[in-house]
Amino acid sequence: MYKKLLIFVSIITLISLIAYTQLRLAEIDLVEPSKIYIFQFTLYSFLLAIVLEWNGLKQLFKGKIGINYLIIPCIIGGILTFIPKYQWLHWFGAYLEPEGLRWLGTPFYFEGIHIMIAIISGILLVRSFVKTDAGNE
């Protein structure tokens, strides 16, 4: 019972930290973005996903550790999501038209996309280290 309560409190705390950091980011002008808030925002989202995957964490703590192919998209997603929005704007410009390869950077202009990728990467991180009964592929 206490474990589930601890998980619930952890999830609520991380969601609150994400909301607080989002408010701080909203106060900052795009001319001078704060790197620490952008990093915190992404990190809290990543940690939230790890806590949400608590069954997998429980398996890891029990010693059922094995690496599988899910680590590859986790690493790619983690790298992409920790690159801040202003860096994507610098690389690809503020074009929303699908012109050349600029459309590749367009999704990363939005914090919501960063949250989604961070959460997916966090879940994949835990799942990539949990040993399955059928064996790791």
PDB file of C-alpha atoms in Angstrom:
ATOM      1  CA  MET A   1       0.000   0.000   0.000  1.00  0.00           C
ATOM      2  CA  TYR A   2       2.793   2.398   0.917  1.00  0.00           C
ATOM      3  CA  LYS A   3       4.635   1.686  -2.322  1.00  0.00           C
ATOM      4  CA  LYS A   4       1.613   2.648  -4.405  1.00  0.00           C
ATOM      5  CA  LEU A   5       1.126   5.791  -2.322  1.00  0.00           C
ATOM      6  CA  LEU A   6       4.794   6.685  -2.809  1.00  0.00           C
ATOM      7  CA  ILE A   7       4.462   6.176  -6.569  1.00  0.00           C
ATOM      8  CA  PHE A   8       1.306   8.322  -6.647  1.00  0.00           C
ATOM      9  CA  VAL A   9       2.991  11.114  -4.664  1.00  0.00           C
ATOM     10  CA  SER A  10       6.058  10.896  -6.933  1.00  0.00           C
ATOM     11  CA  ILE A  11       3.915  11.233 -10.054  1.00  0.00           C
ATOM     12  CA  ILE A  12       2.001  14.216  -8.653  1.00  0.00           C
ATOM     13  CA  THR A  13       5.262  15.860  -7.547  1.00  0.00           C
ATOM     14  CA  LEU A  14       6.875  15.432 -10.961  1.00  0.00           C
ATOM     15  CA  ILE A  15       3.786  16.764 -12.747  1.00  0.00           C
ATOM     16  CA  SER A  16       3.840  19.783 -10.431  1.00  0.00           C
ATOM     17  CA  LEU A  17       7.532  20.348 -11.147  1.00  0.00           C
ATOM     18  CA  ILE A  18       6.845  20.149 -14.891  1.00  0.00           C
ATOM     19  CA  ALA A  19       4.030  22.697 -14.544  1.00  0.00           C
ATOM     20  CA  TYR A  20       6.203  25.020 -12.433  1.00  0.00           C
ATOM     21  CA  THR A  21       9.046  24.826 -14.938  1.00  0.00           C
ATOM     22  CA  GLN A  22       6.620  25.452 -17.809  1.00  0.00           C
ATOM     23  CA  LEU A  23       5.445  28.617 -16.045  1.00  0.00           C
ATOM     24  CA  ARG A  24       9.050  29.767 -15.666  1.00  0.00           C
ATOM     25  CA  LEU A  25       9.663  29.111 -19.362  1.00  0.00           C
ATOM     26  CA  ALA A  26       6.541  31.086 -20.271  1.00  0.00           C
ATOM     27  CA  GLU A  27       7.906  34.095 -18.385  1.00  0.00           C
ATOM     28  CA  ILE A  28      11.171  34.049 -20.317  1.00  0.00           C
ATOM     29  CA  ASP A  29      11.410  35.905 -23.589  1.00  0.00           C
ATOM     30  CA  LEU A  30      12.636  33.866 -26.569  1.00  0.00           C
ATOM     31  CA  VAL A  31      15.486  36.323 -27.041  1.00  0.00           C
ATOM     32  CA  GLU A  32      17.200  35.110 -23.863  1.00  0.00           C
ATOM     33  CA  PRO A  33      16.091  31.536 -23.151  1.00  0.00           C
ATOM     34  CA  SER A  34      17.133  30.013 -19.854  1.00  0.00           C
ATOM     35  CA  LYS A  35      18.957  26.767 -20.503  1.00  0.00           C
ATOM     36  CA  ILE A  36      18.474  25.483 -16.961  1.00  0.00           C
ATOM     37  CA  TYR A  37      14.669  25.658 -17.112  1.00  0.00           C
ATOM     38  CA  ILE A  38      14.568  23.934 -20.489  1.00  0.00           C
ATOM     39  CA  PHE A  39      16.827  21.169 -19.153  1.00  0.00           C
ATOM     40  CA  GLN A  40      14.726  20.817 -15.975  1.00  0.00           C
ATOM     41  CA  PHE A  41      11.532  20.688 -18.013  1.00  0.00           C
ATOM     42  CA  THR A  42      12.829  17.804 -20.099  1.00  0.00           C
ATOM     43  CA  LEU A  43      14.435  16.004 -17.165  1.00  0.00           C
ATOM     44  CA  TYR A  44      11.243  16.081 -15.077  1.00  0.00           C
ATOM     45  CA  SER A  45       9.291  14.671 -18.022  1.00  0.00           C
ATOM     46  CA  PHE A  46      11.873  11.910 -18.436  1.00  0.00           C
ATOM     47  CA  LEU A  47      11.767  11.081 -14.704  1.00  0.00           C
ATOM     48  CA  LEU A  48       7.968  11.059 -14.744  1.00  0.00           C
ATOM     49  CA  ALA A  49       8.059   8.363 -17.417  1.00  0.00           C
ATOM     50  CA  ILE A  50      10.495   6.275 -15.395  1.00  0.00           C
ATOM     51  CA  VAL A  51       8.219   6.481 -12.344  1.00  0.00           C
ATOM     52  CA  LEU A  52       5.177   5.632 -14.483  1.00  0.00           C
ATOM     53  CA  GLU A  53       6.972   2.467 -15.548  1.00  0.00           C
ATOM     54  CA  TRP A  54       7.212   1.368 -11.904  1.00  0.00           C
ATOM     55  CA  ASN A  55       6.532  -2.320 -12.615  1.00  0.00           C
ATOM     56  CA  GLY A  56       9.628  -2.391 -14.783  1.00  0.00           C
ATOM     57  CA  LEU A  57      11.622  -0.610 -12.086  1.00  0.00           C
ATOM     58  CA  LYS A  58      10.481  -3.217  -9.594  1.00  0.00           C
ATOM     59  CA  GLN A  59      11.762  -5.948 -11.930  1.00  0.00           C
ATOM     60  CA  LEU A  60      15.106  -4.154 -12.260  1.00  0.00           C
ATOM     61  CA  PHE A  61      15.491  -3.923  -8.486  1.00  0.00           C
ATOM     62  CA  LYS A  62      14.739  -7.653  -8.252  1.00  0.00           C
ATOM     63  CA  GLY A  63      17.691  -8.300 -10.552  1.00  0.00           C
ATOM     64  CA  LYS A  64      15.835  -9.142 -13.766  1.00  0.00           C
ATOM     65  CA  ILE A  65      18.199  -7.072 -15.872  1.00  0.00           C
ATOM     66  CA  GLY A  66      18.824  -7.638 -19.546  1.00  0.00           C
ATOM     67  CA  ILE A  67      19.391  -5.230 -22.391  1.00  0.00           C
ATOM     68  CA  ASN A  68      17.356  -5.338 -25.597  1.00  0.00           C
ATOM     69  CA  TYR A  69      16.865  -3.422 -28.834  1.00  0.00           C
ATOM     70  CA  LEU A  70      14.601  -0.783 -27.226  1.00  0.00           C
ATOM     71  CA  ILE A  71      17.722   0.992 -25.992  1.00  0.00           C
ATOM     72  CA  ILE A  72      18.387   2.324 -29.517  1.00  0.00           C
ATOM     73  CA  PRO A  73      15.204   4.431 -29.909  1.00  0.00           C
ATOM     74  CA  CYS A  74      15.548   5.425 -26.251  1.00  0.00           C
ATOM     75  CA  ILE A  75      19.011   6.879 -26.836  1.00  0.00           C
ATOM     76  CA  ILE A  76      17.960   8.625 -30.049  1.00  0.00           C
ATOM     77  CA  GLY A  77      14.834  10.053 -28.429  1.00  0.00           C
ATOM     78  CA  GLY A  78      16.765  11.117 -25.348  1.00  0.00           C
ATOM     79  CA  ILE A  79      19.331  12.976 -27.406  1.00  0.00           C
ATOM     80  CA  LEU A  80      16.680  14.675 -29.537  1.00  0.00           C
ATOM     81  CA  THR A  81      14.559  15.740 -26.589  1.00  0.00           C
ATOM     82  CA  PHE A  82      17.419  17.237 -24.589  1.00  0.00           C
ATOM     83  CA  ILE A  83      18.294  19.556 -27.482  1.00  0.00           C
ATOM     84  CA  PRO A  84      16.506  22.819 -26.606  1.00  0.00           C
ATOM     85  CA  LYS A  85      13.963  24.512 -28.856  1.00  0.00           C
ATOM     86  CA  TYR A  86      16.147  27.524 -29.577  1.00  0.00           C
ATOM     87  CA  GLN A  87      18.870  25.219 -30.928  1.00  0.00           C
ATOM     88  CA  TRP A  88      16.403  23.613 -33.343  1.00  0.00           C
ATOM     89  CA  LEU A  89      15.358  27.109 -34.436  1.00  0.00           C
ATOM     90  CA  HIS A  90      19.004  28.014 -34.986  1.00  0.00           C
ATOM     91  CA  TRP A  91      19.645  24.897 -37.080  1.00  0.00           C
ATOM     92  CA  PHE A  92      16.455  24.775 -39.137  1.00  0.00           C
ATOM     93  CA  GLY A  93      15.044  28.303 -38.950  1.00  0.00           C
ATOM     94  CA  ALA A  94      11.471  29.244 -38.142  1.00  0.00           C
ATOM     95  CA  TYR A  95       9.979  27.760 -41.278  1.00  0.00           C
ATOM     96  CA  LEU A  96       6.795  25.779 -40.900  1.00  0.00           C
ATOM     97  CA  GLU A  97       6.560  25.054 -44.614  1.00  0.00           C
ATOM     98  CA  PRO A  98       7.895  21.640 -45.714  1.00  0.00           C
ATOM     99  CA  GLU A  99      10.823  23.096 -47.640  1.00  0.00           C
ATOM    100  CA  GLY A 100      13.790  20.787 -48.158  1.00  0.00           C
ATOM    101  CA  LEU A 101      14.796  19.075 -44.924  1.00  0.00           C
ATOM    102  CA  ARG A 102      13.612  21.905 -42.673  1.00  0.00           C
ATOM    103  CA  TRP A 103      10.476  19.957 -41.817  1.00  0.00           C
ATOM    104  CA  LEU A 104      12.654  17.619 -39.722  1.00  0.00           C
ATOM    105  CA  GLY A 105      13.218  20.298 -37.097  1.00  0.00           C
ATOM    106  CA  THR A 106       9.694  21.700 -37.050  1.00  0.00           C
ATOM    107  CA  PRO A 107       8.223  19.290 -34.451  1.00  0.00           C
ATOM    108  CA  PHE A 108      10.957  20.194 -31.993  1.00  0.00           C
ATOM    109  CA  TYR A 109       9.904  23.851 -31.878  1.00  0.00           C
ATOM    110  CA  PHE A 110       7.144  22.918 -29.433  1.00  0.00           C
ATOM    111  CA  GLU A 111       7.558  22.007 -25.761  1.00  0.00           C
ATOM    112  CA  GLY A 112       4.708  19.509 -26.002  1.00  0.00           C
ATOM    113  CA  ILE A 113       6.698  17.447 -28.482  1.00  0.00           C
ATOM    114  CA  HIS A 114       9.692  17.554 -26.140  1.00  0.00           C
ATOM    115  CA  ILE A 115       7.514  16.239 -23.305  1.00  0.00           C
ATOM    116  CA  MET A 116       6.098  13.442 -25.453  1.00  0.00           C
ATOM    117  CA  ILE A 117       9.515  12.300 -26.652  1.00  0.00           C
ATOM    118  CA  ALA A 118      10.994  12.541 -23.141  1.00  0.00           C
ATOM    119  CA  ILE A 119       8.175  10.423 -21.710  1.00  0.00           C
ATOM    120  CA  ILE A 120       8.438   7.836 -24.481  1.00  0.00           C
ATOM    121  CA  SER A 121      12.235   7.721 -24.035  1.00  0.00           C
ATOM    122  CA  GLY A 122      11.905   7.275 -20.273  1.00  0.00           C
ATOM    123  CA  ILE A 123       9.471   4.400 -20.677  1.00  0.00           C
ATOM    124  CA  LEU A 124      11.693   2.790 -23.317  1.00  0.00           C
ATOM    125  CA  LEU A 125      14.720   3.186 -21.041  1.00  0.00           C
ATOM    126  CA  VAL A 126      13.145   1.104 -18.302  1.00  0.00           C
ATOM    127  CA  ARG A 127      11.742  -1.437 -20.758  1.00  0.00           C
ATOM    128  CA  SER A 128      15.084  -1.778 -22.528  1.00  0.00           C
ATOM    129  CA  PHE A 129      16.740  -3.042 -19.338  1.00  0.00           C
ATOM    130  CA  VAL A 130      13.987  -5.358 -18.073  1.00  0.00           C
ATOM    131  CA  LYS A 131      14.616  -8.998 -18.853  1.00  0.00           C
ATOM    132  CA  THR A 132      11.522 -10.608 -20.345  1.00  0.00           C
ATOM    133  CA  ASP A 133      10.470 -14.219 -19.770  1.00  0.00           C
ATOM    134  CA  ALA A 134      10.851 -15.008 -23.467  1.00  0.00           C
ATOM    135  CA  GLY A 135      14.403 -13.698 -23.362  1.00  0.00           C
ATOM    136  CA  ASN A 136      15.828 -10.508 -24.732  1.00  0.00           C
ATOM    137  CA  GLU A 137      15.958 -10.210 -28.471  1.00  0.00           C
TER     138      GLU A 137
END
